[in-house]
mmCIF file of C-alpha atoms and ligand atoms in Angstrom:
data_model
loop_
_atom_site.group_PDB
_atom_site.id
_atom_site.type_symbol
_atom_site.label_atom_id
_atom_site.label_comp_id
_atom_site.label_asym_id
_atom_site.label_seq_id
_atom_site.Cartn_x
_atom_site.Cartn_y
_atom_site.Cartn_z
ATOM 1 C CA ALA A 1 5.043 -0.281 20.353
ATOM 2 C CA ALA A 2 7.033 1.020 17.470
ATOM 3 C CA LEU A 3 4.185 1.542 15.380
ATOM 4 C CA LYS A 4 2.331 3.517 18.004
ATOM 5 C CA ALA A 5 5.197 5.740 18.440
ATOM 6 C CA ILE A 6 4.949 6.636 14.649
ATOM 7 C CA ARG A 7 1.282 7.131 14.862
ATOM 8 C CA ASP A 8 1.543 9.204 17.991
ATOM 9 C CA GLU A 9 4.169 11.431 16.264
ATOM 10 C CA MET A 10 1.837 11.714 13.051
ATOM 11 C CA GLY A 11 -0.757 13.186 15.674
ATOM 12 C CA ASP A 12 -3.319 15.418 13.858
ATOM 13 C CA CYS A 13 -1.012 15.703 10.901
ATOM 14 C CA GLN A 14 -1.003 19.055 8.942
ATOM 15 C CA ARG A 15 2.593 18.438 7.215
ATOM 16 C CA CYS A 16 0.820 18.840 3.904
ATOM 17 C CA LYS A 17 -2.244 20.680 2.384
ATOM 18 C CA LEU A 18 -4.146 17.183 2.767
ATOM 19 C CA GLY A 19 -4.506 17.666 6.278
ATOM 20 C CA ALA A 20 -7.092 20.451 5.747
ATOM 21 C CA THR A 21 -9.368 18.423 3.865
ATOM 22 C CA ARG A 22 -9.436 14.781 5.248
ATOM 23 C CA THR A 23 -11.707 13.633 7.772
ATOM 24 C CA ASN A 24 -9.346 10.658 9.217
ATOM 25 C CA LEU A 25 -5.654 9.976 9.094
ATOM 26 C CA VAL A 26 -5.319 6.438 7.615
ATOM 27 C CA PHE A 27 -2.293 4.964 9.236
ATOM 28 C CA GLY A 28 -2.718 1.554 8.131
ATOM 29 C CA GLN A 29 -3.623 -1.502 10.264
ATOM 30 C CA GLY A 30 -2.736 -5.274 10.603
ATOM 31 C CA SER A 31 -0.211 -7.281 12.256
ATOM 32 C CA PRO A 32 2.993 -5.281 13.459
ATOM 33 C CA ASN A 33 5.233 -8.440 12.839
ATOM 34 C CA SER A 34 3.760 -9.451 9.593
ATOM 35 C CA ARG A 35 5.858 -11.297 7.059
ATOM 36 C CA LEU A 36 3.761 -9.364 4.248
ATOM 37 C CA MET A 37 3.350 -5.648 3.886
ATOM 38 C CA ILE A 38 1.034 -4.176 1.273
ATOM 39 C CA ILE A 39 1.207 -0.679 0.214
ATOM 40 C CA GLY A 40 -1.497 1.194 -1.895
ATOM 41 C CA GLU A 41 -1.731 4.738 -3.124
ATOM 42 C CA ALA A 42 -3.935 6.791 -0.679
ATOM 43 C CA PRO A 43 -7.153 6.550 1.068
ATOM 44 C CA GLY A 44 -10.477 6.897 -0.731
ATOM 45 C CA ALA A 45 -13.886 8.115 0.682
ATOM 46 C CA ASP A 46 -14.609 4.860 2.593
ATOM 47 C CA GLU A 47 -11.128 4.898 3.962
ATOM 48 C CA ASP A 48 -11.169 8.431 4.812
ATOM 49 C CA GLU A 49 -14.715 7.911 6.710
ATOM 50 C CA GLN A 50 -13.612 4.983 8.772
ATOM 51 C CA GLY A 51 -9.774 5.850 9.387
ATOM 52 C CA LEU A 52 -8.843 2.276 7.728
ATOM 53 C CA ALA A 53 -6.810 1.329 4.715
ATOM 54 C CA PHE A 54 -8.576 -0.571 1.855
ATOM 55 C CA VAL A 55 -12.215 -1.073 3.264
ATOM 56 C CA GLY A 56 -13.933 0.126 0.200
ATOM 57 C CA LYS A 57 -14.685 -1.723 -3.138
ATOM 58 C CA ALA A 58 -10.909 -2.091 -3.949
ATOM 59 C CA GLY A 59 -10.336 -3.040 -0.523
ATOM 60 C CA GLN A 60 -12.898 -5.950 -0.706
ATOM 61 C CA LEU A 61 -11.100 -7.277 -3.774
ATOM 62 C CA LEU A 62 -7.855 -6.899 -1.866
ATOM 63 C CA THR A 63 -9.208 -9.119 0.729
ATOM 64 C CA LYS A 64 -9.801 -11.834 -1.926
ATOM 65 C CA ILE A 65 -6.371 -11.444 -3.235
ATOM 66 C CA ILE A 66 -5.010 -11.969 0.264
ATOM 67 C CA GLU A 67 -7.258 -14.968 1.104
ATOM 68 C CA ALA A 68 -6.125 -16.439 -2.455
ATOM 69 C CA ILE A 69 -2.661 -16.841 -1.020
ATOM 70 C CA GLY A 70 -3.696 -18.606 2.183
ATOM 71 C CA MET A 71 -3.826 -15.647 4.458
ATOM 72 C CA THR A 72 -6.069 -13.364 6.336
ATOM 73 C CA ARG A 73 -6.109 -9.389 6.276
ATOM 74 C CA ASP A 74 -5.236 -9.455 10.183
ATOM 75 C CA GLU A 75 -1.954 -11.565 9.301
ATOM 76 C CA VAL A 76 -0.731 -8.865 6.891
ATOM 77 C CA PHE A 77 -0.127 -4.876 7.415
ATOM 78 C CA ILE A 78 -1.963 -2.718 5.016
ATOM 79 C CA THR A 79 -1.042 0.982 4.381
ATOM 80 C CA ASN A 80 -0.674 3.659 1.761
ATOM 81 C CA ILE A 81 1.779 6.032 0.399
ATOM 82 C CA LEU A 82 -0.277 8.787 1.496
ATOM 83 C CA LYS A 83 -2.131 8.723 4.917
ATOM 84 C CA SER A 84 -4.757 11.348 3.903
ATOM 85 C CA ARG A 85 -7.309 11.348 1.264
ATOM 86 C CA PRO A 86 -6.444 13.497 -1.733
ATOM 87 C CA PRO A 87 -9.695 15.481 -2.646
ATOM 88 C CA GLN A 88 -11.868 13.524 -5.115
ATOM 89 C CA ASN A 89 -9.402 10.875 -5.125
ATOM 90 C CA ARG A 90 -6.962 12.857 -7.437
ATOM 91 C CA ASN A 91 -3.394 11.487 -7.822
ATOM 92 C CA PRO A 92 -0.830 12.050 -4.962
ATOM 93 C CA GLU A 93 1.128 15.119 -5.668
ATOM 94 C CA PRO A 94 5.024 15.151 -5.192
ATOM 95 C CA ASP A 95 4.967 17.620 -2.070
ATOM 96 C CA GLU A 96 2.344 15.383 -0.472
ATOM 97 C CA ILE A 97 4.548 12.078 -1.041
ATOM 98 C CA LEU A 98 7.615 13.891 0.406
ATOM 99 C CA ALA A 99 5.690 14.965 3.466
ATOM 100 C CA CYS A 100 4.256 11.600 4.138
ATOM 101 C CA GLN A 101 7.322 9.109 3.039
ATOM 102 C CA GLY A 102 9.303 9.327 6.353
ATOM 103 C CA PHE A 103 6.394 7.832 8.056
ATOM 104 C CA LEU A 104 6.111 5.159 5.612
ATOM 105 C CA ASP A 105 9.790 4.393 5.822
ATOM 106 C CA ARG A 106 9.638 3.837 9.589
ATOM 107 C CA GLN A 107 6.711 1.713 9.227
ATOM 108 C CA ILE A 108 8.588 -0.438 6.841
ATOM 109 C CA ASP A 109 11.671 -0.456 9.536
ATOM 110 C CA ALA A 110 9.445 -1.215 12.377
ATOM 111 C CA ILE A 111 7.635 -4.180 10.494
ATOM 112 C CA ARG A 112 10.485 -5.440 8.646
ATOM 113 C CA PRO A 113 8.435 -7.665 6.464
ATOM 114 C CA ARG A 114 9.656 -10.544 4.420
ATOM 115 C CA VAL A 115 8.123 -9.313 1.326
ATOM 116 C CA ILE A 116 6.365 -6.047 0.270
ATOM 117 C CA VAL A 117 3.715 -5.925 -2.333
ATOM 118 C CA ALA A 118 3.329 -2.400 -4.081
ATOM 119 C CA LEU A 119 -0.109 -1.976 -5.410
ATOM 120 C CA GLY A 120 -0.074 0.283 -8.631
ATOM 121 C CA LYS A 121 1.756 2.782 -10.022
ATOM 122 C CA PHE A 122 2.397 4.999 -7.247
ATOM 123 C CA ALA A 123 3.306 2.594 -4.622
ATOM 124 C CA ALA A 124 5.480 0.747 -7.396
ATOM 125 C CA HIS A 125 7.334 4.068 -8.133
ATOM 126 C CA TRP A 126 8.070 5.152 -4.517
ATOM 127 C CA VAL A 127 9.176 1.773 -3.189
ATOM 128 C CA LEU A 128 11.269 0.947 -6.257
ATOM 129 C CA LYS A 129 12.639 4.487 -6.983
ATOM 130 C CA THR A 130 11.907 4.381 -10.577
ATOM 131 C CA ALA A 131 9.329 6.034 -13.195
ATOM 132 C CA GLU A 132 9.018 2.873 -15.279
ATOM 133 C CA PRO A 133 5.464 2.052 -16.219
ATOM 134 C CA ILE A 134 3.515 -0.399 -14.077
ATOM 135 C CA THR A 135 2.819 -2.572 -16.832
ATOM 136 C CA ARG A 136 6.593 -3.048 -17.254
ATOM 137 C CA LEU A 137 7.383 -3.284 -13.527
ATOM 138 C CA ARG A 138 4.621 -5.755 -12.539
ATOM 139 C CA GLY A 139 5.639 -9.311 -11.928
ATOM 140 C CA LYS A 140 9.290 -8.488 -11.581
ATOM 141 C CA MET A 141 10.814 -8.751 -8.209
ATOM 142 C CA GLY A 142 12.594 -5.487 -7.013
ATOM 143 C CA GLU A 143 14.013 -4.509 -3.617
ATOM 144 C CA TYR A 144 13.811 -1.870 -1.055
ATOM 145 C CA LYS A 145 15.888 -1.608 2.150
ATOM 146 C CA GLY A 146 17.014 -5.070 1.597
ATOM 147 C CA ILE A 147 13.424 -6.425 1.334
ATOM 148 C CA PRO A 148 12.167 -8.055 -1.856
ATOM 149 C CA VAL A 149 9.340 -6.009 -3.401
ATOM 150 C CA MET A 150 6.682 -7.300 -5.842
ATOM 151 C CA PRO A 151 4.993 -4.716 -7.917
ATOM 152 C CA THR A 152 1.666 -5.463 -9.281
ATOM 153 C CA TYR A 153 -1.692 -3.890 -10.557
ATOM 154 C CA HIS A 154 -3.779 -1.966 -8.071
ATOM 155 C CA PRO A 155 -7.151 -3.505 -7.181
ATOM 156 C CA ALA A 156 -9.078 -0.547 -8.272
ATOM 157 C CA TYR A 157 -7.664 -1.101 -11.826
ATOM 158 C CA LEU A 158 -8.763 -4.858 -11.465
ATOM 159 C CA LEU A 159 -12.232 -3.632 -10.852
ATOM 160 C CA ARG A 160 -12.073 -1.570 -14.236
ATOM 161 C CA THR A 161 -10.074 -4.216 -15.941
ATOM 162 C CA PRO A 162 -10.891 -7.761 -14.864
ATOM 163 C CA SER A 163 -8.913 -9.341 -17.349
ATOM 164 C CA ALA A 164 -5.776 -8.243 -15.589
ATOM 165 C CA LYS A 165 -6.625 -10.384 -12.466
ATOM 166 C CA LYS A 166 -4.550 -13.153 -14.007
ATOM 167 C CA GLU A 167 -1.354 -11.456 -13.791
ATOM 168 C CA VAL A 168 -1.990 -10.332 -10.170
ATOM 169 C CA CYS A 169 -2.541 -13.925 -9.355
ATOM 170 C CA GLU A 170 0.708 -14.951 -10.933
ATOM 171 C CA ASP A 171 2.370 -12.253 -8.857
ATOM 172 C CA MET A 172 0.800 -13.240 -5.937
ATOM 173 C CA LYS A 173 1.710 -16.837 -6.309
ATOM 174 C CA VAL A 174 5.481 -15.648 -6.322
ATOM 175 C CA VAL A 175 4.796 -13.989 -3.048
ATOM 176 C CA ARG A 176 3.102 -16.772 -1.596
ATOM 177 C CA GLY A 177 6.163 -18.948 -2.503
ATOM 178 C CA MET A 178 8.571 -16.366 -0.631
ATOM 179 C CA LEU A 179 6.388 -16.507 2.615
ATOM 180 C CA GLN A 180 6.723 -20.179 3.018
ATOM 181 C CA ASP A 181 9.338 -21.394 5.321
HETATM 182 N N1 URA B 1 -7.000 2.587 -2.640
HETATM 183 C C1 URA B 1 -5.875 2.680 -2.085
HETATM 184 O O1 URA B 1 -4.700 2.963 -2.806
HETATM 185 N N2 URA B 1 -5.701 2.674 -0.891
HETATM 186 C C2 URA B 1 -6.801 2.385 -0.023
HETATM 187 O O2 URA B 1 -6.649 2.371 1.147
HETATM 188 C C3 URA B 1 -8.002 2.458 -0.751
HETATM 189 C C4 URA B 1 -8.088 2.407 -1.971
#
């Protein structure tokens, strides 16, 4: 109900310039009481078309990463910093992040996960309120609103750099340990 209220308030969001170019708003999906929340950067072409987070190539790899820690996609909540696709998948711009961040904050408050995984530079920088390079941030637990945060590499980066999967595996093992009772 809390998530639905946030979605309803977003409506046909035109709070930033991306409202004019997106096809579908991508709110995020999954379990509203998940112990694990995964935050990416922004919808790509497939996500924009379907209105769902992480359903393209990077999303398929994310599914494998989730399954590798013994969970399914339905059991986690997956969303992004931006809810609308930037044209040509360019980087999110500061005014867009600003316009969108209140909704992500409210999603986090509604879900209250036990752990947050921040995928890639943009998610890690926003959640941890830092500008340190992702290479230095990854694997080191941080915290947001009292919730432990694991920054790790983005699956789109792993598609280009498969050798970095090893580090993501290590990071996700730590996450798995924190999710066990
Ligand atoms: N990359 C992201 O950061 N998010 C998606 O939803 C898809 C690709």
